[in-house]
Coordinates of C-alpha atoms in Angstrom, one line a residue:
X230 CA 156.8 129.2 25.0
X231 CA 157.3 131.7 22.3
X232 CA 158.2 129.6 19.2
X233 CA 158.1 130.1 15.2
X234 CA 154.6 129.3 13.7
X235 CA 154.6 128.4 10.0
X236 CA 156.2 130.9 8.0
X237 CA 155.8 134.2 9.9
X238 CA 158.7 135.2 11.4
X239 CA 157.1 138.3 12.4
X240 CA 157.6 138.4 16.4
X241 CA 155.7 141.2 18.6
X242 CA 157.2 142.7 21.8
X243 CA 154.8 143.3 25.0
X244 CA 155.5 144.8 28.4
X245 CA 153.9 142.9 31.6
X246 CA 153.9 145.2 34.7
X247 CA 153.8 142.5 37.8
X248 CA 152.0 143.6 41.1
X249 CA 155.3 145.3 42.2
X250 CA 155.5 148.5 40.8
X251 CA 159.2 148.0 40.4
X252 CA 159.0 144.5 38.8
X253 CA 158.4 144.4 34.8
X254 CA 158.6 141.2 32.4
X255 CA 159.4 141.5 28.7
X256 CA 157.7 139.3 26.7
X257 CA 157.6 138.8 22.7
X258 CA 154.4 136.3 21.1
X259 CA 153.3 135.9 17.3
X260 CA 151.2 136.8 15.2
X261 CA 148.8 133.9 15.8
X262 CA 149.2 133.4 19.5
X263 CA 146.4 133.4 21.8
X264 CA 145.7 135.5 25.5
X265 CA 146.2 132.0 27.4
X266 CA 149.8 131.3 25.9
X267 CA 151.0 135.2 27.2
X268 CA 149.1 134.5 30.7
X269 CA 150.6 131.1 31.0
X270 CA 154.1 132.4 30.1
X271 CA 153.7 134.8 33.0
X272 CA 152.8 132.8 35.4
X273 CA 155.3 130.3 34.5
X274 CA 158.2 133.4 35.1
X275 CA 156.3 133.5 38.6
X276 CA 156.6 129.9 39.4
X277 CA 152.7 130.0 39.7
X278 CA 150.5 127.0 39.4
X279 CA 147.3 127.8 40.2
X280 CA 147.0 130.1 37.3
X281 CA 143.4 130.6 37.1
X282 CA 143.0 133.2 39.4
X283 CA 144.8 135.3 37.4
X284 CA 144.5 137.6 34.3
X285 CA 146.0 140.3 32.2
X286 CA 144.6 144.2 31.7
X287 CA 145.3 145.9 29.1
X288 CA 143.8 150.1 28.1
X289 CA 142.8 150.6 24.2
X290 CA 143.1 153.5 22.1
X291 CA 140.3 155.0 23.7
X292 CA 141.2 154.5 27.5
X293 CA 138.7 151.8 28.5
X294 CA 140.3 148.9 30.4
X295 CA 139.6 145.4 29.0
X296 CA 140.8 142.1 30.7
X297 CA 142.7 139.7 27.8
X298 CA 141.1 136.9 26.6
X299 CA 142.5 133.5 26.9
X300 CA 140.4 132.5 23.6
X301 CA 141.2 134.9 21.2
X302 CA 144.2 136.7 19.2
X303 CA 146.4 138.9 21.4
X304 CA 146.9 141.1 18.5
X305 CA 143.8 141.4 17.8
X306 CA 142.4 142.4 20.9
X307 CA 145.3 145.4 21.4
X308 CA 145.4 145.9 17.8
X309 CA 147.7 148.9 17.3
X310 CA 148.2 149.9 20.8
X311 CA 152.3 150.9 20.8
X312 CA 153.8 149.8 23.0
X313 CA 151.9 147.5 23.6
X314 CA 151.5 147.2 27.9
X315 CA 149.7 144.9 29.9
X316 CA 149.2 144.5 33.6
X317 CA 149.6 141.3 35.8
X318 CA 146.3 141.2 38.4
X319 CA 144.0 138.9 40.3
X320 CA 141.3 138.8 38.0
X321 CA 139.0 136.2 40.5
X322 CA 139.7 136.7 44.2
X323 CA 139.5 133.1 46.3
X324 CA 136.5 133.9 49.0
X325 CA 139.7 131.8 51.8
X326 CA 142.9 132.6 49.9
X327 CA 144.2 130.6 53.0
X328 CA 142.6 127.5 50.8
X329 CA 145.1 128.2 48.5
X330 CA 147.7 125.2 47.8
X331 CA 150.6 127.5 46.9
X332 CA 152.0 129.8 49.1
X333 CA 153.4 131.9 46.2
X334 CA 149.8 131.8 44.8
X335 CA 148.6 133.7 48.7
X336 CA 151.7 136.2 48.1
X337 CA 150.1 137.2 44.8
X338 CA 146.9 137.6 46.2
X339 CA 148.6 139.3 49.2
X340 CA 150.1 141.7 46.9
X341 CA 147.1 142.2 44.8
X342 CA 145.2 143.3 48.5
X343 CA 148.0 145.6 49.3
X344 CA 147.5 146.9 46.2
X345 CA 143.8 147.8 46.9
X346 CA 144.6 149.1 50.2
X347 CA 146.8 151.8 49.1
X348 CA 144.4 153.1 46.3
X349 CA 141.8 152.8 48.6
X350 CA 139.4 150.1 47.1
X351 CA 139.6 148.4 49.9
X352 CA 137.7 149.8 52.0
X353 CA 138.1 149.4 55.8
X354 CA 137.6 151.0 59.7
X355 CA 140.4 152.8 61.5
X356 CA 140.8 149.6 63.6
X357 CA 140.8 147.4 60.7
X358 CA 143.4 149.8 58.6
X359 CA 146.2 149.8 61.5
X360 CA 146.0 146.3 62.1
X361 CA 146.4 145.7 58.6
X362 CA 149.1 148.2 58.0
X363 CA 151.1 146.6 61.2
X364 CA 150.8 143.3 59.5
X365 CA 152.7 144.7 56.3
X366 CA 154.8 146.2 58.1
X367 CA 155.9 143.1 59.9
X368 CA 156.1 141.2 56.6
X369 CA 157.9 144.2 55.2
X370 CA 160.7 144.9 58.2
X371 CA 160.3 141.5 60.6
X372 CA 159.8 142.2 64.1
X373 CA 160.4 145.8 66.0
X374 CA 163.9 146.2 66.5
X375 CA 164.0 149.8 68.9
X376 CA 168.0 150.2 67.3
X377 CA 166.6 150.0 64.0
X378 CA 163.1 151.3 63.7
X379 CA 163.5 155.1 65.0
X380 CA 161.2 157.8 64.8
X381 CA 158.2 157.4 63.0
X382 CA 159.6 154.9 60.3
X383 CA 155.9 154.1 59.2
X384 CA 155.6 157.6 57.1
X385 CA 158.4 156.0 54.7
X386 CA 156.3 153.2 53.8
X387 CA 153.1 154.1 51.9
X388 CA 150.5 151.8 53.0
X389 CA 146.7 153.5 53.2
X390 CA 145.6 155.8 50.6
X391 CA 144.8 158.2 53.4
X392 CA 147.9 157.7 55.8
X393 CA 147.2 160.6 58.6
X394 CA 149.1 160.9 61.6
X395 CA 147.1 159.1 63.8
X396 CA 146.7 156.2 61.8
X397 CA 150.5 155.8 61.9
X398 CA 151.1 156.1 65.3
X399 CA 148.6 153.3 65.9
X400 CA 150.2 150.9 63.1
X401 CA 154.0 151.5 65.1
X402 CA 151.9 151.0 68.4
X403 CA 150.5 146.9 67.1
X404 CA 153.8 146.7 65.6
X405 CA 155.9 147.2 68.5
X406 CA 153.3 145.2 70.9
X407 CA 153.9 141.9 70.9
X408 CA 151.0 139.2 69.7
X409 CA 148.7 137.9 72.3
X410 CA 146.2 134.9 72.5
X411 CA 147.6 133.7 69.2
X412 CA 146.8 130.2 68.6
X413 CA 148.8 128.8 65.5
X414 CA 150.2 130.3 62.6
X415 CA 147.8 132.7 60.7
X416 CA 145.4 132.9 63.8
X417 CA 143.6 136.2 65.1
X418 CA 145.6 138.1 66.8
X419 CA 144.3 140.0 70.0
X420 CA 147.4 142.5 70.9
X421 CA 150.3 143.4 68.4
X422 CA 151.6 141.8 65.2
X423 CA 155.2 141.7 67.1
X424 CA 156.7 137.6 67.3
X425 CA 154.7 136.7 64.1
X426 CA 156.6 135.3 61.6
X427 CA 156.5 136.4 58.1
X428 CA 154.4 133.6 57.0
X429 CA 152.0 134.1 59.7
X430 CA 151.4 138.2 59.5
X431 CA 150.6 137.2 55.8
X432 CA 147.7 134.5 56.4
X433 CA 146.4 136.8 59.3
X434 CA 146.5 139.7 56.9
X435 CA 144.7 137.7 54.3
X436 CA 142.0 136.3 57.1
X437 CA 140.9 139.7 57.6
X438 CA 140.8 141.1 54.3
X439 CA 138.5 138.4 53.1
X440 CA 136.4 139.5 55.5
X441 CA 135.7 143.0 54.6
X442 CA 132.6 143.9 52.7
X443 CA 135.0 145.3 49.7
X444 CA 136.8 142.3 49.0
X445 CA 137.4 141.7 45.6
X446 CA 134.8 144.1 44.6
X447 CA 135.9 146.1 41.6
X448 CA 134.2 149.6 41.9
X449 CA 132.4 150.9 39.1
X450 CA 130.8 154.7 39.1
X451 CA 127.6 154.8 38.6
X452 CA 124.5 156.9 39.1
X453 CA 120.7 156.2 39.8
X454 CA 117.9 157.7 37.7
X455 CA 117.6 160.6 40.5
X456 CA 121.2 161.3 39.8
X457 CA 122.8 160.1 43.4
X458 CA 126.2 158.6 42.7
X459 CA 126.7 154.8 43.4
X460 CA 128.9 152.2 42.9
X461 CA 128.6 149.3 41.0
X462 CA 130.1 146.0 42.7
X463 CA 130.6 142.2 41.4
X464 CA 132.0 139.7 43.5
X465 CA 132.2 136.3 44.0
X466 CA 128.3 136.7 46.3
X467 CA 126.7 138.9 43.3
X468 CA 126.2 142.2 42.1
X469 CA 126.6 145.1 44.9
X470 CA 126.2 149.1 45.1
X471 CA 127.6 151.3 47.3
X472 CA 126.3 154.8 48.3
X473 CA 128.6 156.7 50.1
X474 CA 129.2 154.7 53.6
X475 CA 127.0 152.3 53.3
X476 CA 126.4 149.0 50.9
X477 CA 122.5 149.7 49.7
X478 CA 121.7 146.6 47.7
X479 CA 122.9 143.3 47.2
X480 CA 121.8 140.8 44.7
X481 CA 123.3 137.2 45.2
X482 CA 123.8 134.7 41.8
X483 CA 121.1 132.8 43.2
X484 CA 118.6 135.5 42.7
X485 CA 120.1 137.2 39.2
X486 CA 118.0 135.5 36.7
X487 CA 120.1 136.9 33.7
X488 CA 122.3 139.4 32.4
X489 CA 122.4 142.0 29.5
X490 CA 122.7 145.6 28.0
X491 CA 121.2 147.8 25.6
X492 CA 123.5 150.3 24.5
X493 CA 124.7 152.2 27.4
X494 CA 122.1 150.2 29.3
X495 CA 123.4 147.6 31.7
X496 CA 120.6 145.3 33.0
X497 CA 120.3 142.8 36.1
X498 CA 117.2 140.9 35.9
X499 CA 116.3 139.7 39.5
X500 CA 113.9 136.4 40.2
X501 CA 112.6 136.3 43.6
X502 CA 110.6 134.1 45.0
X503 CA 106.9 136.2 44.7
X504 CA 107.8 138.4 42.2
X505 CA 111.1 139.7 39.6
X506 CA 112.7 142.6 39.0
X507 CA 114.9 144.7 36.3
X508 CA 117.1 147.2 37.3
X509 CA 118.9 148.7 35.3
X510 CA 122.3 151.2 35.3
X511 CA 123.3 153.5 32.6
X512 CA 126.7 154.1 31.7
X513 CA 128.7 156.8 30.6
X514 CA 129.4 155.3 26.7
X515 CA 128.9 152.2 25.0
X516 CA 132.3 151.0 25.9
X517 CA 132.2 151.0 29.3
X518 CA 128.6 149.1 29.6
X519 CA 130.1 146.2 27.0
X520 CA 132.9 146.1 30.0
X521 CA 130.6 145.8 32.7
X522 CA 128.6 143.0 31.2
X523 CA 131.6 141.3 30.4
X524 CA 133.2 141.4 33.5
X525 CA 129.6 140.5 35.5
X526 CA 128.9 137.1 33.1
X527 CA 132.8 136.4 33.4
X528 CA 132.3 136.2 37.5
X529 CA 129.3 135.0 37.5
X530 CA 129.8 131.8 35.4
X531 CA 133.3 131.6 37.3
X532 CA 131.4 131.1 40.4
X533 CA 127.8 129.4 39.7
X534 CA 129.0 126.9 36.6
X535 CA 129.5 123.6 37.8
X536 CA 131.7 123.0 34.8
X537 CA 132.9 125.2 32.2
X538 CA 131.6 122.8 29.3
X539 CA 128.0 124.6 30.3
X540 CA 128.9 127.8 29.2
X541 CA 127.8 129.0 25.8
X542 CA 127.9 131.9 23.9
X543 CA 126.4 134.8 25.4
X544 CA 125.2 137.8 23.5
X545 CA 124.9 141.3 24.4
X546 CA 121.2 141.6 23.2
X547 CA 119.5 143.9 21.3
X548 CA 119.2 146.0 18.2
X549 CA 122.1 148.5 19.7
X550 CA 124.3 146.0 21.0
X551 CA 124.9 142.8 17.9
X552 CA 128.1 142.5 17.5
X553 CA 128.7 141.6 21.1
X554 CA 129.5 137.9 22.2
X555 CA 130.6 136.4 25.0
X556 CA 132.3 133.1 25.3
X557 CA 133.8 131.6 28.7
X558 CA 137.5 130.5 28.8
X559 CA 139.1 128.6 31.5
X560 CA 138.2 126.6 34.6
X561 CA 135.4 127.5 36.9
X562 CA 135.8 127.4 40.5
X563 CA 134.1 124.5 41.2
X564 CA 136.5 122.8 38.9
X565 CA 139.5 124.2 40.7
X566 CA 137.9 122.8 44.0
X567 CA 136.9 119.3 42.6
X568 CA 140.4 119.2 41.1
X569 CA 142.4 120.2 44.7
X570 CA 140.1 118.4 46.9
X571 CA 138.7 121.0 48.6
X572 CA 134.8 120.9 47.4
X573 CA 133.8 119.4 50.9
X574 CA 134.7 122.6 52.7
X575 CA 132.2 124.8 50.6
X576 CA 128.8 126.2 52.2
X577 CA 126.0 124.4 51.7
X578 CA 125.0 128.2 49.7
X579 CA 127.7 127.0 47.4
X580 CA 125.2 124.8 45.5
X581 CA 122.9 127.0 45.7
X582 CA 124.4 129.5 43.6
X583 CA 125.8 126.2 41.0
X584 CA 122.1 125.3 40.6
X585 CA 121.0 128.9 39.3
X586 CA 124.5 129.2 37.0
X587 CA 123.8 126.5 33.9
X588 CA 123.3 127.9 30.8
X589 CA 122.3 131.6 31.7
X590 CA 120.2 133.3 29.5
X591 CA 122.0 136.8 28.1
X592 CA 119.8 137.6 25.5
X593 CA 118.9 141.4 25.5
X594 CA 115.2 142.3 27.4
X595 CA 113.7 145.9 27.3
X596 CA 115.1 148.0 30.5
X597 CA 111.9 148.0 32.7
X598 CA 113.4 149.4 36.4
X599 CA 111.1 148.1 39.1
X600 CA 111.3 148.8 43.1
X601 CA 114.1 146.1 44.5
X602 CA 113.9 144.3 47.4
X603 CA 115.6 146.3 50.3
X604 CA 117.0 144.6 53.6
X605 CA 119.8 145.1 56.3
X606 CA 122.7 145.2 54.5
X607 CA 125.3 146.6 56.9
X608 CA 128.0 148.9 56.2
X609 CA 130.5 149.5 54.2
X610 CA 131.7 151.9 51.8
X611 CA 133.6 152.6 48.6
X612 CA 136.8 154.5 47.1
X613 CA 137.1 156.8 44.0
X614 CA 137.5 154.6 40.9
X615 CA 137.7 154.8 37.1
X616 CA 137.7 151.3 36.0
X617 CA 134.5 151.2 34.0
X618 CA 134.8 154.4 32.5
X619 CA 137.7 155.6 29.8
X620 CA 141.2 157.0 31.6
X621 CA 141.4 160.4 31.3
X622 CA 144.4 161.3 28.6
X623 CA 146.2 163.4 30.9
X624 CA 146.9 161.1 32.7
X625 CA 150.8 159.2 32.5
X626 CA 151.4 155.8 31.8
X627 CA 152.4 155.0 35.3
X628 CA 148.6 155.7 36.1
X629 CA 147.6 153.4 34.0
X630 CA 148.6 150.7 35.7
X631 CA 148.8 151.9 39.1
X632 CA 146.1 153.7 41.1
X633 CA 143.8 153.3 38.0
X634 CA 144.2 149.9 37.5
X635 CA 141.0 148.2 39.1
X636 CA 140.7 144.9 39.3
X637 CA 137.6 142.9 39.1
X638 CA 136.9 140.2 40.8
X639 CA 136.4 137.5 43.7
X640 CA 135.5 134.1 44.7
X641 CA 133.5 131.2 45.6
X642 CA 131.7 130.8 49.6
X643 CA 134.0 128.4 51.3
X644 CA 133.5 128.6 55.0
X645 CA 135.2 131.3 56.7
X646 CA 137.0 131.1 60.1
X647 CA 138.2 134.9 60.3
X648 CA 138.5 137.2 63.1
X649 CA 135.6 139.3 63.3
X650 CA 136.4 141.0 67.0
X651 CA 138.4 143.7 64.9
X652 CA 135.0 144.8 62.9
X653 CA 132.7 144.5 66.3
X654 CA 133.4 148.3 67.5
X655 CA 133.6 149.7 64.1
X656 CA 130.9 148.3 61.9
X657 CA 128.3 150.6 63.4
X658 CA 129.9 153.7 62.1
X659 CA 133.3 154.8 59.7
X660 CA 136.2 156.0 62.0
X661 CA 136.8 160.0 61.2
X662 CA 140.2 159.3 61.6
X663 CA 140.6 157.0 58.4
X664 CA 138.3 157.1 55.3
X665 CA 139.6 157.0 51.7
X666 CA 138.9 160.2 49.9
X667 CA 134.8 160.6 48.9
X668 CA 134.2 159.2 45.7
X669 CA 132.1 161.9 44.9
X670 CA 134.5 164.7 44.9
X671 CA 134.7 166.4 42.0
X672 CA 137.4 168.4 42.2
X673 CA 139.8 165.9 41.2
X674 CA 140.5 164.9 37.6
X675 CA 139.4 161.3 37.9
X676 CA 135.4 162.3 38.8
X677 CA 135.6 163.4 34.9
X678 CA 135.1 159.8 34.2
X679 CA 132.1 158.6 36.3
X680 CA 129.3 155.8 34.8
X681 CA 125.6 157.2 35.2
X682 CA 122.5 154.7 35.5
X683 CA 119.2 154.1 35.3
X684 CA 118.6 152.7 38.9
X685 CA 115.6 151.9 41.3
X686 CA 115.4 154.2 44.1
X687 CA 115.3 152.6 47.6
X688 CA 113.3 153.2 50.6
X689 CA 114.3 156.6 52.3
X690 CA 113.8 155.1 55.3
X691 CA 115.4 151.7 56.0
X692 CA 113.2 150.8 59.0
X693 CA 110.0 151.7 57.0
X694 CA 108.5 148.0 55.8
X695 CA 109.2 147.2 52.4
X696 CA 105.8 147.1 50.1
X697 CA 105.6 145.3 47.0
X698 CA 104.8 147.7 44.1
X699 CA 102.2 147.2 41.9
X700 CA 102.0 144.4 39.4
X701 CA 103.2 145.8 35.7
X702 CA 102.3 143.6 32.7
X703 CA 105.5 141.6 31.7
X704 CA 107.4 143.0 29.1
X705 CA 106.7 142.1 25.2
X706 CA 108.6 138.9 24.0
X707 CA 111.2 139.9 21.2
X708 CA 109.8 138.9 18.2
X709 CA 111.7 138.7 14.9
X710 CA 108.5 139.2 12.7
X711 CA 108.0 142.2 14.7
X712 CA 111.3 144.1 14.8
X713 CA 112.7 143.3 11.1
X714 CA 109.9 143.1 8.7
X715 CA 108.6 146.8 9.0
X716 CA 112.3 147.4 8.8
X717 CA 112.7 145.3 5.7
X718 CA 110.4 146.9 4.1
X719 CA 111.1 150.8 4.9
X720 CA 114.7 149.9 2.9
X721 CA 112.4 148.4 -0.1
X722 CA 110.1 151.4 -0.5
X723 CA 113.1 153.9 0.1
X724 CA 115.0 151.6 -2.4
X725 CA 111.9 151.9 -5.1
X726 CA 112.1 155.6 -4.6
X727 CA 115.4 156.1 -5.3
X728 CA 115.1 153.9 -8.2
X729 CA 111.9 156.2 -9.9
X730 CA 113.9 159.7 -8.7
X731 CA 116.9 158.0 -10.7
X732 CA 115.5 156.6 -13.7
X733 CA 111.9 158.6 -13.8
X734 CA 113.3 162.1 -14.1
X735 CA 115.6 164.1 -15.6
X736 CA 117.3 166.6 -13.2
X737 CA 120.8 167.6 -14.7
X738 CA 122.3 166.4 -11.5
X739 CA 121.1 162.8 -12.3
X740 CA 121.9 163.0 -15.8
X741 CA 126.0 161.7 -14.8
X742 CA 125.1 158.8 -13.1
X743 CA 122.4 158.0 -15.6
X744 CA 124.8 157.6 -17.9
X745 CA 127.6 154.9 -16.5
X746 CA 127.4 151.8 -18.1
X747 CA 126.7 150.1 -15.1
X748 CA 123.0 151.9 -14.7
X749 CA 122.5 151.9 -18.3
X750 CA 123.0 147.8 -18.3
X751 CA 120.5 148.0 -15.4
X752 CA 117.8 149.9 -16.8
X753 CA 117.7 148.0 -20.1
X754 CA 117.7 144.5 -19.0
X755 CA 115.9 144.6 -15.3
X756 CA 114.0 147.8 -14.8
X757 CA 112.5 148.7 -18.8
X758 CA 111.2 144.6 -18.9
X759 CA 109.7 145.2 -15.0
X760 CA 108.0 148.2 -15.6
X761 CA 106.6 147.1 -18.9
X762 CA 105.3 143.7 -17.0
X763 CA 104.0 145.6 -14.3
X764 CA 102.1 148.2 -16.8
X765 CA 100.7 145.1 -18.5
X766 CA 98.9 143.4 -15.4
X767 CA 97.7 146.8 -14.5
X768 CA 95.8 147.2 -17.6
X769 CA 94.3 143.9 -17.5
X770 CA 93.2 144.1 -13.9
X771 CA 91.5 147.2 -14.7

């Protein structure tokens, strides 16, 4: 994989933590090599085919998390980062990892959602957590063995990010019940996780995950323009926010008309049927809002392009924010499904959502927040997280990659067959008995990094009917007349100023430069013949 390229001989060395805390690769790539050789090299170690719901994460100088680029340079994109340390994630969650060809592709998604338990993004019911936990624990330790399994053998393996007492006397309860009404491998399960084989506790597991509201959502902090903390979400469905227990808004692909930012700015432009919408959400530094965007044009063209020959360059937008370009690399999902088969089993929605992806416009529109649509959106609730905003530097290098390391991303809406009887008792309200610690608390060091944003404020009461706002005048095209020609020539009269001051007068502090040969060769052969030209056709006009 990792051969000589022309005459460098130079060879870099990386470190690639896997999804294991314990398991590290050591990799070494040139000069010249791209993201997509190091990810494929990865994968390949892993015996992993289906490669594309995958990616790497790497943290610059400055602490702000970046996923690699298959297109471009590694070494450009860490530049001098030492050592240089990427992580090993699911970067796009499948929406039915059961779909999945592979079963070593569903253990690395399973991994990947273990991993989100424990540092609590996602987010679950009591009910929900235990069976979960029992189902690792069967994977982990097989069926209950009463020699083996003494006293309360759960506290040894950390599981939930919250792990009280009750919680693990339930897990050790499901685990040493034995499974009832199951119906084939990976089915619901109605009693205990006890008599499931390994394979089978790992598809259930992974049929109720996909099922929570939290699924592949990568949490980024965020605040409204009243100041309320919120979370931004992007899945596989859209764009979502959290506030505190409960999921206030979500805007499906189908209605996000296009995507961009302006500075700190992040901006969702919303096309509904009788009217449109731009919200908008301010982040904590320029840095973190180029992430954002990234991240939300990378999932949404994953899951809306029908093929990822549509995709073009996408810029950040405006004045504040050249510089900024976007271009897709890699399959899309649709491509994945046409390419295994497996395009049939989609929702009809599926389409939907391809028909509104094409050749997204990204270009950069002024920030005018209007009222959003509001609607029953159900429950559900989000964990503390940092990914958006820098790492603090107190922090050690095992945190980088650990509990820190957020991971964006999910997948297309194939049809669903999950067990929803665990939700039914606990979707009306959280469990006291398990909730991941508030996101909101500020005494911990991590709140030091929270996103801000300019939001629309909701109805304060949800069962109050939603009225349209009033009708504003659309905001001004961009025109390039309009923005760079009173620009251009500001610069041209400051530029003739400096030139009079320079060569006009005769303060002693001029009288230095005045004299290099370089200003001296200037005056005499463009500015003495212009002026004299110019003084001419004054006194002949007058």
């Amino acid at each position: 994989m990792f051969k000589s390229r022309g005459d460098s001989n130079i060879v870099y060395k990386c470190t690639v933590r896997l999804l294991e805390d314990t398991e590290i690769l050591e990799c070494e790539f040139h000069p010249s090599y791209k993201g997509k050789f190091l990810l494929e090299h990865v994968c390949q170690q892993l015996n992993l085919t289906e490669t594309d719901y995958f990616g790497l994460r790497y943290v610059d100088g400055n602490g702000q998390r970046h996923w690699l680029h298959l297109a471009k340079v590694i070494l450009k994109q860490v530049k001098d980062a030492s050592p240089i340390l990427f992580s090993f994630r699911v970067k796009f969650y499948p929406p039915n990892p059961l779909l999945l060809k592979e079963d070593v592709t569903r253990f690395q998604i399973y991994l990947q959602l273990k991993r989100d338990l424990l540092h609590g993004r996602l987010y679950c019911t009591a009910n929900e957590a235990a069976m979960l936990g029992a189902l690792i624990i069967q994977i982990e330790l097989g069926d209950y063995d009463p020699n083996i399994h003494v006293g309360n053998y759960v506290t040894e393996m950390k599981i939930l990010l919250r792990q009280t007492d009750a919680i693990e006397a339930r897990i050790q309860e499901l685990h040493r019940e034995s499974i009832e009404g199951a119906t084939g491998g990976g089915a619901c399960t109605d009693g205990g996780v006890r008599g499931l084989s390994t394979q089978e506790a790992e598809q259930t597991f992974l049929r109720i995950a996909c099922t929570l509201d939290t699924y592949g959502v990568d949490p980024h902090p965020v605040k409204d323009h009243r100041g309320n903390q919120l979370y931004l979400g992007i899945n596989h469905s859209g764009i979502l926010t959290f506030q505190g227990s409960r999921k206030t808004h979500h805007f499906k692909w189908a209605e996000v008309h296009k995507i961009n930012f302006e500075g700190r700015m992040f901006i969702v432009h919303l096309n509904y049927p009788e009217k449109k919408h731009t919200v908008g959400f301010k982040c904590p530094s320029g840095a973190a809002c180029r992430h954002v965007w990234c991240c939300a044009i990378e999932q949404m063209l994953f899951f809306t392009l029908a093929s990822s020959s549509e995709a073009c360059v996408y810029s950040g937008g405006g004045l504040f924010s050249w510089g900024t370009k976007f271009k897709y690399a890699g399959r899309t999902e649709r491509e994945i499904l046409e390419r295994d088969g497996l395009l049939a089993t989609n929702r009809d929605d599926q389409e939907e959502g391809s028909s509104v992806g094409g050749k997204r416009k990204a270009s950069s529109v002024p920030a005018t927040p209007s009222t959003p649509m509001t609607g029953d959106f159900g429950y559900s609730s989000l964990p503390r997280s940092t990914h958006s905003a820098p790492l603090e530097e107190s922090q050690v290098d095992g945190d980088l990659c650990d509990g820190g390391c957020l991971l964006g991303g999910p997948a297309v809406d194939i049809a669903l067959a999950c067990c929803d009887h665990l939700r039914h008792s606990d979707d009306k309200q959280p469990c006291p008995e398990y909730s991941p610690r508030d996101p909101f608390d500020h005494s911990s060091s991590e709140s030091a990094a929270t996103t801000h944003v300019t939001y629309v404020s909701q109805t304060s009461h949800a069962a109050e009917e939603w009225r349209p706002p009033a009708l504003q005048p659309p905001p001004r095209p961009f025109s390039l007349l309009r923005a760079f020609v009173p620009s251009f020539l500001f610069v041209c009269l400051l530029l003739s100023l400096a030139i009079l001051l320079l060569f006009e007068t005769d303060w002693p502090l001029l009288r230095p430069l005045k004299r290099k040969p370089e200003l001296v060769s200037l005056r005499h052969h463009y500015y003495a013949p212009l002026k004299e030209y110019l003084k001419k056709k004054i006194v002949e006009l007058f």
